[in-house]
mmCIF file of C-alpha atoms and ligand atoms in Angstrom:
data_model
loop_
_atom_site.group_PDB
_atom_site.id
_atom_site.type_symbol
_atom_site.label_atom_id
_atom_site.label_comp_id
_atom_site.label_asym_id
_atom_site.label_seq_id
_atom_site.Cartn_x
_atom_site.Cartn_y
_atom_site.Cartn_z
ATOM 1 C CA MET A 1 0.000 0.000 0.000
ATOM 2 C CA GLN A 2 1.250 3.450 -0.867
ATOM 3 C CA CYS A 3 0.582 6.418 1.374
ATOM 4 C CA ILE A 4 0.390 9.609 -0.687
ATOM 5 C CA THR A 5 -0.111 13.162 0.531
ATOM 6 C CA ASP A 6 0.660 15.012 -2.705
ATOM 7 C CA ILE A 7 -2.096 15.536 -5.307
ATOM 8 C CA LYS A 8 0.338 15.516 -8.252
ATOM 9 C CA ALA A 9 1.973 12.259 -7.119
ATOM 10 C CA LEU A 10 -1.435 10.617 -6.747
ATOM 11 C CA ARG A 11 -2.480 11.763 -10.226
ATOM 12 C CA GLU A 12 0.715 10.299 -11.735
ATOM 13 C CA LEU A 13 0.023 6.895 -10.197
ATOM 14 C CA LEU A 14 -3.645 6.936 -11.182
ATOM 15 C CA LYS A 15 -2.654 7.823 -14.749
ATOM 16 C CA GLN A 16 -0.475 4.699 -14.936
ATOM 17 C CA TRP A 17 -3.293 2.482 -13.688
ATOM 18 C CA ARG A 18 -5.794 4.018 -16.078
ATOM 19 C CA SER A 19 -3.522 3.606 -19.071
ATOM 20 C CA ALA A 20 -3.103 -0.074 -18.097
ATOM 21 C CA GLY A 21 -6.909 -0.324 -18.367
ATOM 22 C CA GLU A 22 -7.470 -0.782 -14.634
ATOM 23 C CA SER A 23 -10.694 0.385 -12.983
ATOM 24 C CA ILE A 24 -10.521 2.574 -9.871
ATOM 25 C CA ALA A 25 -12.762 2.545 -6.797
ATOM 26 C CA PHE A 26 -12.694 5.357 -4.271
ATOM 27 C CA VAL A 27 -13.710 5.445 -0.596
ATOM 28 C CA PRO A 28 -13.617 8.925 0.975
ATOM 29 C CA THR A 29 -13.341 9.000 4.789
ATOM 30 C CA MET A 30 -12.339 11.237 7.667
ATOM 31 C CA GLY A 31 -10.301 8.428 9.257
ATOM 32 C CA ASN A 32 -10.588 6.853 12.709
ATOM 33 C CA LEU A 33 -11.565 3.793 10.736
ATOM 34 C CA HIS A 34 -13.979 1.175 12.042
ATOM 35 C CA ALA A 35 -15.760 -1.864 10.620
ATOM 36 C CA GLY A 36 -18.263 0.390 8.788
ATOM 37 C CA HIS A 37 -15.481 2.041 6.782
ATOM 38 C CA LEU A 38 -13.846 -1.346 6.157
ATOM 39 C CA GLN A 39 -17.124 -2.679 4.772
ATOM 40 C CA LEU A 40 -16.996 0.120 2.162
ATOM 41 C CA VAL A 41 -13.397 -0.843 1.390
ATOM 42 C CA ASN A 42 -14.325 -4.525 0.965
ATOM 43 C CA ARG A 43 -17.169 -3.639 -1.407
ATOM 44 C CA ALA A 44 -14.787 -1.407 -3.341
ATOM 45 C CA LYS A 45 -12.188 -4.179 -3.609
ATOM 46 C CA ALA A 46 -14.805 -6.558 -4.993
ATOM 47 C CA GLN A 47 -15.827 -4.112 -7.727
ATOM 48 C CA ALA A 48 -12.624 -2.596 -9.095
ATOM 49 C CA ASP A 49 -8.998 -3.381 -9.924
ATOM 50 C CA ARG A 50 -7.618 -0.635 -7.668
ATOM 51 C CA VAL A 51 -8.877 0.937 -4.451
ATOM 52 C CA VAL A 52 -8.041 4.440 -3.242
ATOM 53 C CA VAL A 53 -9.094 5.460 0.288
ATOM 54 C CA SER A 54 -8.815 9.093 1.340
ATOM 55 C CA ILE A 55 -8.430 10.251 4.919
ATOM 56 C CA PHE A 56 -9.127 13.943 5.284
ATOM 57 C CA VAL A 57 -10.822 15.678 8.203
ATOM 58 C CA ASN A 58 -12.465 18.381 6.131
ATOM 59 C CA PRO A 59 -12.595 21.664 8.047
ATOM 60 C CA THR A 60 -15.270 23.222 5.823
ATOM 61 C CA GLN A 61 -17.956 20.749 6.872
ATOM 62 C CA PHE A 62 -17.605 21.572 10.580
ATOM 63 C CA GLY A 63 -19.477 24.534 12.011
ATOM 64 C CA VAL A 64 -18.289 26.970 14.658
ATOM 65 C CA GLY A 65 -18.226 25.207 18.050
ATOM 66 C CA GLU A 66 -18.333 21.727 16.477
ATOM 67 C CA ASP A 67 -15.741 19.005 17.093
ATOM 68 C CA PHE A 68 -13.235 19.714 14.270
ATOM 69 C CA SER A 69 -10.222 20.110 16.562
ATOM 70 C CA LEU A 70 -11.292 17.186 18.783
ATOM 71 C CA TYR A 71 -12.198 14.852 15.903
ATOM 72 C CA PRO A 72 -10.252 11.592 16.488
ATOM 73 C CA ARG A 73 -7.132 11.395 14.312
ATOM 74 C CA THR A 74 -5.625 7.890 14.382
ATOM 75 C CA GLU A 75 -3.422 7.828 11.282
ATOM 76 C CA GLN A 76 -1.102 4.976 12.254
ATOM 77 C CA ALA A 77 -3.895 2.570 13.234
ATOM 78 C CA ASP A 78 -5.893 3.592 10.129
ATOM 79 C CA GLN A 79 -2.971 2.830 7.833
ATOM 80 C CA GLU A 80 -2.513 -0.600 9.435
ATOM 81 C CA LYS A 81 -6.194 -1.418 8.877
ATOM 82 C CA LEU A 82 -6.059 -0.301 5.247
ATOM 83 C CA GLN A 83 -2.842 -2.242 4.654
ATOM 84 C CA ALA A 84 -4.507 -5.373 6.092
ATOM 85 C CA ALA A 85 -7.499 -4.756 3.806
ATOM 86 C CA ALA A 86 -5.096 -4.692 0.804
ATOM 87 C CA VAL A 87 -5.969 -1.148 -0.254
ATOM 88 C CA ASP A 88 -3.700 0.161 -3.034
ATOM 89 C CA VAL A 89 -3.393 3.783 -1.943
ATOM 90 C CA VAL A 90 -4.274 5.833 1.084
ATOM 91 C CA PHE A 91 -4.475 9.500 0.144
ATOM 92 C CA MET A 92 -3.924 11.822 3.113
ATOM 93 C CA PRO A 93 -3.709 15.396 1.844
ATOM 94 C CA SER A 94 -2.950 18.308 4.145
ATOM 95 C CA THR A 95 -5.524 21.068 4.575
ATOM 96 C CA GLU A 96 -3.164 23.371 2.638
ATOM 97 C CA ALA A 97 -3.040 20.917 -0.278
ATOM 98 C CA MET A 98 -6.838 20.728 -0.439
ATOM 99 C CA TYR A 99 -7.468 24.444 0.193
ATOM 100 C CA PRO A 100 -4.308 26.239 -0.955
ATOM 101 C CA VAL A 101 -5.841 29.683 -1.413
ATOM 102 C CA ASN A 102 -8.917 31.487 -0.257
ATOM 103 C CA GLU A 103 -11.234 29.480 -2.478
ATOM 104 C CA LEU A 104 -13.994 31.265 -4.358
ATOM 105 C CA THR A 105 -15.911 28.235 -5.568
ATOM 106 C CA LYS A 106 -18.332 26.170 -3.548
ATOM 107 C CA VAL A 107 -20.656 23.326 -4.502
ATOM 108 C CA SER A 108 -24.087 23.770 -2.966
ATOM 109 C CA VAL A 109 -26.873 21.269 -3.516
ATOM 110 C CA SER A 110 -30.129 23.027 -2.679
ATOM 111 C CA GLU A 111 -33.253 21.513 -1.040
ATOM 112 C CA VAL A 112 -31.845 18.137 0.095
ATOM 113 C CA SER A 113 -29.029 19.987 1.922
ATOM 114 C CA GLU A 114 -31.366 22.285 3.803
ATOM 115 C CA SER A 115 -33.491 20.017 6.012
ATOM 116 C CA HIS A 116 -32.550 17.763 8.951
ATOM 117 C CA CYS A 117 -28.761 17.840 9.534
ATOM 118 C CA GLY A 118 -28.530 20.773 7.110
ATOM 119 C CA ALA A 119 -30.877 22.807 9.312
ATOM 120 C CA ALA A 120 -29.035 21.821 12.502
ATOM 121 C CA ARG A 121 -25.590 22.328 10.924
ATOM 122 C CA PRO A 122 -25.780 25.296 8.490
ATOM 123 C CA GLY A 123 -23.226 24.993 5.669
ATOM 124 C CA HIS A 124 -22.340 21.400 6.561
ATOM 125 C CA PHE A 125 -23.489 19.856 3.275
ATOM 126 C CA ASP A 126 -21.891 22.643 1.189
ATOM 127 C CA GLY A 127 -18.615 21.623 2.849
ATOM 128 C CA VAL A 128 -19.302 17.946 2.146
ATOM 129 C CA ALA A 129 -20.366 18.474 -1.497
ATOM 130 C CA THR A 130 -17.414 20.748 -2.214
ATOM 131 C CA VAL A 131 -14.765 18.444 -0.747
ATOM 132 C CA VAL A 132 -16.270 15.333 -2.369
ATOM 133 C CA CYS A 133 -16.419 17.138 -5.725
ATOM 134 C CA LYS A 134 -12.751 18.141 -5.332
ATOM 135 C CA LEU A 135 -11.770 14.586 -4.344
ATOM 136 C CA PHE A 136 -13.687 13.192 -7.336
ATOM 137 C CA ASN A 137 -11.776 15.584 -9.610
ATOM 138 C CA ILE A 138 -8.468 14.536 -8.070
ATOM 139 C CA VAL A 139 -9.077 10.764 -8.118
ATOM 140 C CA GLN A 140 -11.510 10.514 -11.075
ATOM 141 C CA PRO A 141 -12.760 7.124 -9.877
ATOM 142 C CA ASP A 142 -15.043 4.819 -11.845
ATOM 143 C CA LYS A 143 -17.003 4.078 -8.678
ATOM 144 C CA ALA A 144 -17.215 5.735 -5.266
ATOM 145 C CA PHE A 145 -18.560 4.089 -2.114
ATOM 146 C CA PHE A 146 -20.656 5.802 0.566
ATOM 147 C CA GLY A 147 -22.407 4.503 3.683
ATOM 148 C CA GLU A 148 -26.179 4.561 4.113
ATOM 149 C CA LYS A 149 -25.441 5.506 7.736
ATOM 150 C CA ASP A 150 -25.142 9.103 6.471
ATOM 151 C CA PHE A 151 -28.320 8.916 4.412
ATOM 152 C CA GLN A 152 -28.746 12.644 3.816
ATOM 153 C CA GLN A 153 -25.100 12.912 2.757
ATOM 154 C CA LEU A 154 -25.687 10.084 0.267
ATOM 155 C CA THR A 155 -28.746 11.927 -1.078
ATOM 156 C CA VAL A 156 -26.718 15.131 -1.480
ATOM 157 C CA ILE A 157 -23.881 13.301 -3.280
ATOM 158 C CA ASN A 158 -26.287 11.485 -5.614
ATOM 159 C CA ALA A 159 -27.942 14.807 -6.519
ATOM 160 C CA MET A 160 -24.562 16.485 -7.101
ATOM 161 C CA VAL A 161 -23.352 13.654 -9.354
ATOM 162 C CA ALA A 162 -26.578 13.678 -11.380
ATOM 163 C CA ASP A 163 -26.841 17.482 -11.652
ATOM 164 C CA LEU A 164 -23.181 18.077 -12.566
ATOM 165 C CA ASN A 165 -22.938 15.012 -14.856
ATOM 166 C CA LEU A 166 -19.973 13.726 -12.895
ATOM 167 C CA PRO A 167 -18.638 10.547 -14.531
ATOM 168 C CA VAL A 168 -18.694 8.355 -11.405
ATOM 169 C CA VAL A 169 -21.037 5.608 -10.233
ATOM 170 C CA ILE A 170 -22.118 6.011 -6.600
ATOM 171 C CA ILE A 171 -22.490 2.748 -4.692
ATOM 172 C CA SER A 172 -24.293 2.837 -1.335
ATOM 173 C CA VAL A 173 -23.415 0.373 1.406
ATOM 174 C CA PRO A 174 -25.779 -0.655 4.254
ATOM 175 C CA THR A 175 -24.986 0.512 7.792
ATOM 176 C CA VAL A 176 -22.683 -1.680 9.882
ATOM 177 C CA ARG A 177 -23.824 -1.910 13.524
ATOM 178 C CA GLU A 178 -22.513 -2.974 16.914
ATOM 179 C CA SER A 179 -24.128 -6.129 18.349
ATOM 180 C CA ASN A 180 -26.564 -3.921 20.346
ATOM 181 C CA GLY A 181 -27.717 -2.197 17.129
ATOM 182 C CA LEU A 182 -25.768 1.050 17.560
ATOM 183 C CA ALA A 183 -24.575 2.279 14.147
ATOM 184 C CA MET A 184 -20.783 2.306 14.060
ATOM 185 C CA SER A 185 -19.411 5.840 14.008
ATOM 186 C CA SER A 186 -16.139 7.583 14.760
ATOM 187 C CA ARG A 187 -18.115 9.742 17.211
ATOM 188 C CA ASN A 188 -19.083 6.673 19.297
ATOM 189 C CA GLY A 189 -15.591 7.014 20.786
ATOM 190 C CA TYR A 190 -16.847 10.088 22.654
ATOM 191 C CA LEU A 191 -19.385 7.927 24.555
ATOM 192 C CA THR A 192 -18.906 6.211 27.914
ATOM 193 C CA ALA A 193 -19.784 2.485 28.131
ATOM 194 C CA GLN A 194 -23.112 3.423 29.700
ATOM 195 C CA GLN A 195 -23.868 6.016 27.008
ATOM 196 C CA ARG A 196 -23.103 3.414 24.310
ATOM 197 C CA GLU A 197 -25.817 1.179 25.762
ATOM 198 C CA GLN A 198 -28.172 4.146 25.932
ATOM 199 C CA ALA A 199 -27.290 5.096 22.347
ATOM 200 C CA SER A 200 -28.495 1.717 21.065
ATOM 201 C CA GLN A 201 -32.038 2.944 21.825
ATOM 202 C CA LEU A 202 -31.842 5.131 18.729
ATOM 203 C CA TYR A 203 -31.868 2.052 16.505
ATOM 204 C CA GLN A 204 -34.505 0.374 18.662
ATOM 205 C CA CYS A 205 -36.738 3.446 18.221
ATOM 206 C CA LEU A 206 -36.189 3.444 14.465
ATOM 207 C CA CYS A 207 -37.192 -0.243 14.351
ATOM 208 C CA ALA A 208 -40.234 0.445 16.558
ATOM 209 C CA ALA A 209 -41.294 3.279 14.239
ATOM 210 C CA LYS A 210 -40.860 0.965 11.251
ATOM 211 C CA ARG A 211 -43.179 -1.608 12.860
ATOM 212 C CA LEU A 212 -45.738 1.100 13.680
ATOM 213 C CA ILE A 213 -45.697 2.301 10.059
ATOM 214 C CA GLN A 214 -46.205 -1.266 8.865
ATOM 215 C CA ALA A 215 -49.104 -1.729 11.337
ATOM 216 C CA LYS A 216 -50.854 1.285 9.687
ATOM 217 C CA GLN A 217 -52.692 2.296 12.881
ATOM 218 C CA LEU A 218 -51.088 5.682 13.649
ATOM 219 C CA SER A 219 -50.368 8.725 11.497
ATOM 220 C CA TYR A 220 -46.714 9.414 10.660
ATOM 221 C CA VAL A 221 -46.822 12.591 12.751
ATOM 222 C CA ASP A 222 -48.073 10.628 15.776
ATOM 223 C CA ILE A 223 -45.372 7.973 15.323
ATOM 224 C CA GLU A 224 -42.714 10.708 15.198
ATOM 225 C CA LYS A 225 -44.112 12.374 18.334
ATOM 226 C CA LEU A 226 -44.195 9.057 20.190
ATOM 227 C CA GLN A 227 -40.538 8.278 19.437
ATOM 228 C CA ILE A 228 -39.365 11.823 20.245
ATOM 229 C CA LYS A 229 -41.188 11.627 23.600
ATOM 230 C CA PHE A 230 -39.636 8.242 24.382
ATOM 231 C CA LEU A 231 -36.094 9.315 23.438
ATOM 232 C CA THR A 232 -36.434 12.558 25.410
ATOM 233 C CA GLU A 233 -37.581 10.579 28.476
ATOM 234 C CA GLN A 234 -34.500 8.375 28.037
ATOM 235 C CA GLY A 235 -32.220 11.430 28.282
ATOM 236 C CA PHE A 236 -31.640 12.251 24.598
ATOM 237 C CA ARG A 237 -31.937 15.743 23.153
ATOM 238 C CA VAL A 238 -33.615 15.007 19.853
ATOM 239 C CA ASP A 239 -32.777 17.231 16.843
ATOM 240 C CA TYR A 240 -35.278 15.416 14.615
ATOM 241 C CA PHE A 241 -37.057 12.107 14.182
ATOM 242 C CA SER A 242 -38.618 12.217 10.713
ATOM 243 C CA ILE A 243 -40.452 9.798 8.478
ATOM 244 C CA CYS A 244 -39.413 10.873 4.982
ATOM 245 C CA ARG A 245 -39.693 10.037 1.325
ATOM 246 C CA ARG A 246 -36.383 8.501 0.251
ATOM 247 C CA SER A 247 -36.241 10.429 -3.028
ATOM 248 C CA ASP A 248 -36.172 13.985 -1.647
ATOM 249 C CA LEU A 249 -36.268 13.646 2.185
ATOM 250 C CA GLN A 250 -39.553 15.557 2.383
ATOM 251 C CA ALA A 251 -42.149 14.460 4.951
ATOM 252 C CA ALA A 252 -43.621 11.176 3.720
ATOM 253 C CA GLU A 253 -47.274 10.942 2.735
ATOM 254 C CA HIS A 254 -49.243 7.755 3.191
ATOM 255 C CA GLU A 255 -49.142 7.020 -0.551
ATOM 256 C CA ASP A 256 -45.316 7.116 -0.638
ATOM 257 C CA ALA A 257 -43.811 3.645 -0.990
ATOM 258 C CA GLU A 258 -40.082 4.271 -0.444
ATOM 259 C CA ILE A 259 -39.496 5.561 3.066
ATOM 260 C CA VAL A 260 -36.510 6.419 5.221
ATOM 261 C CA ILE A 261 -36.820 7.223 8.928
ATOM 262 C CA LEU A 262 -34.111 9.674 9.946
ATOM 263 C CA VAL A 263 -33.006 10.492 13.486
ATOM 264 C CA ALA A 264 -30.422 12.818 15.030
ATOM 265 C CA ALA A 265 -30.105 13.110 18.799
ATOM 266 C CA ARG A 266 -27.555 14.138 21.371
ATOM 267 C CA ILE A 267 -26.333 12.257 24.406
ATOM 268 C CA GLY A 268 -24.392 14.749 26.471
ATOM 269 C CA LYS A 269 -22.267 16.625 23.927
ATOM 270 C CA THR A 270 -22.235 13.817 21.359
ATOM 271 C CA ARG A 271 -24.536 14.120 18.355
ATOM 272 C CA LEU A 272 -25.511 10.798 16.791
ATOM 273 C CA ILE A 273 -27.419 10.090 13.574
ATOM 274 C CA ASP A 274 -29.024 6.934 12.262
ATOM 275 C CA ASN A 275 -31.771 5.818 9.894
ATOM 276 C CA VAL A 276 -33.709 2.820 8.623
ATOM 277 C CA GLN A 277 -35.377 2.324 5.264
ATOM 278 C CA LEU A 278 -38.609 0.556 4.463
ATOM 279 C CA ASP A 279 -40.751 -0.151 1.441
ATOM 280 C CA ILE A 280 -44.479 0.024 1.897
ATOM 281 C CA LYS A 281 -46.627 -2.333 -0.105
ATOM 282 C CA ASN A 282 -50.032 -0.667 -0.553
HETATM 283 P P1 AMP B 301 -16.705 9.376 7.807
HETATM 284 O O1 AMP B 301 -15.309 8.953 8.030
HETATM 285 O O2 AMP B 301 -17.545 9.370 9.045
HETATM 286 O O3 AMP B 301 -16.832 10.633 6.998
HETATM 287 O O4 AMP B 301 -17.365 8.230 6.909
HETATM 288 C C1 AMP B 301 -16.781 7.846 5.686
HETATM 289 C C2 AMP B 301 -17.735 6.948 4.965
HETATM 290 O O5 AMP B 301 -18.007 5.796 5.761
HETATM 291 C C3 AMP B 301 -19.090 7.611 4.679
HETATM 292 O O6 AMP B 301 -19.536 7.228 3.383
HETATM 293 C C4 AMP B 301 -19.963 7.035 5.760
HETATM 294 O O7 AMP B 301 -21.338 7.002 5.421
HETATM 295 C C5 AMP B 301 -19.407 5.618 5.873
HETATM 296 N N1 AMP B 301 -19.757 5.036 7.159
HETATM 297 C C6 AMP B 301 -19.567 5.575 8.390
HETATM 298 N N2 AMP B 301 -20.061 4.776 9.348
HETATM 299 C C7 AMP B 301 -20.594 3.693 8.709
HETATM 300 C C8 AMP B 301 -21.271 2.502 9.143
HETATM 301 N N3 AMP B 301 -21.518 2.272 10.423
HETATM 302 N N4 AMP B 301 -21.670 1.618 8.196
HETATM 303 C C9 AMP B 301 -21.439 1.859 6.883
HETATM 304 N N5 AMP B 301 -20.802 2.954 6.413
HETATM 305 C C10 AMP B 301 -20.392 3.859 7.302
#
């Protein structure tokens, strides 16, 4: 495995692979790798000749007062995991390499960036879309792999790729969970053992809401209220618990068939997100 920090050096290597007719898969990450990230890497390995993983804690997607400076940076352990997973290149650019000047251009995907995490974290998805667009232009992968764990992010990226005709296929990968159901996340490291147990209730609530939708007894608004009340009683501060249409993340209507239930809630200072999908057969 090669570890590359320089954009030009990465482009040189990628050029050689491309001229040898090899296909390239790309997995963008912010590091502190766990089994969820490695699942993306394994899917990437199965679908391309070469795999590039980036590790870059992108400052522009963190708001003022968020955890940018505290975000766990575990480069050595990450490299060992990627080496063991037989990744070809880990790309670890510096902030200066990614943002060398005061940049004037920003990618902003309207509507799907504005609700949910976009409302709670203004500018977050502009930061995500811009850095992913830049990384796509640097790596020019055939396929790029994203986790369903960050469902709104996936929706934003899919819209960006479609709207800007970017020549990359986006592959989504189901969420990898701890045995208690908690979605794996780099931010789980902020939780105490007791909070980790508590945090597993997020997934349990999503599954309960899914069953209630399938039972067709309560309105979606009542199901949302019920889960928010329960989570609040359990000590969470809930940002949102929303039953949405998968296509545009707007509030789902009863005739919508493809649903995603999105939740964001805080335990102490840690903000966690999760979601489940379901298809309704009318
Ligand atoms: P991050 O390092 O948190 O920016 O995540 C990098 C990629 O890994 C994103 O596409 C995430 O959606 C994905 N990811 C993070 N956690 C999980 C998980 N538990 N299961 C599957 N994919 C994940």
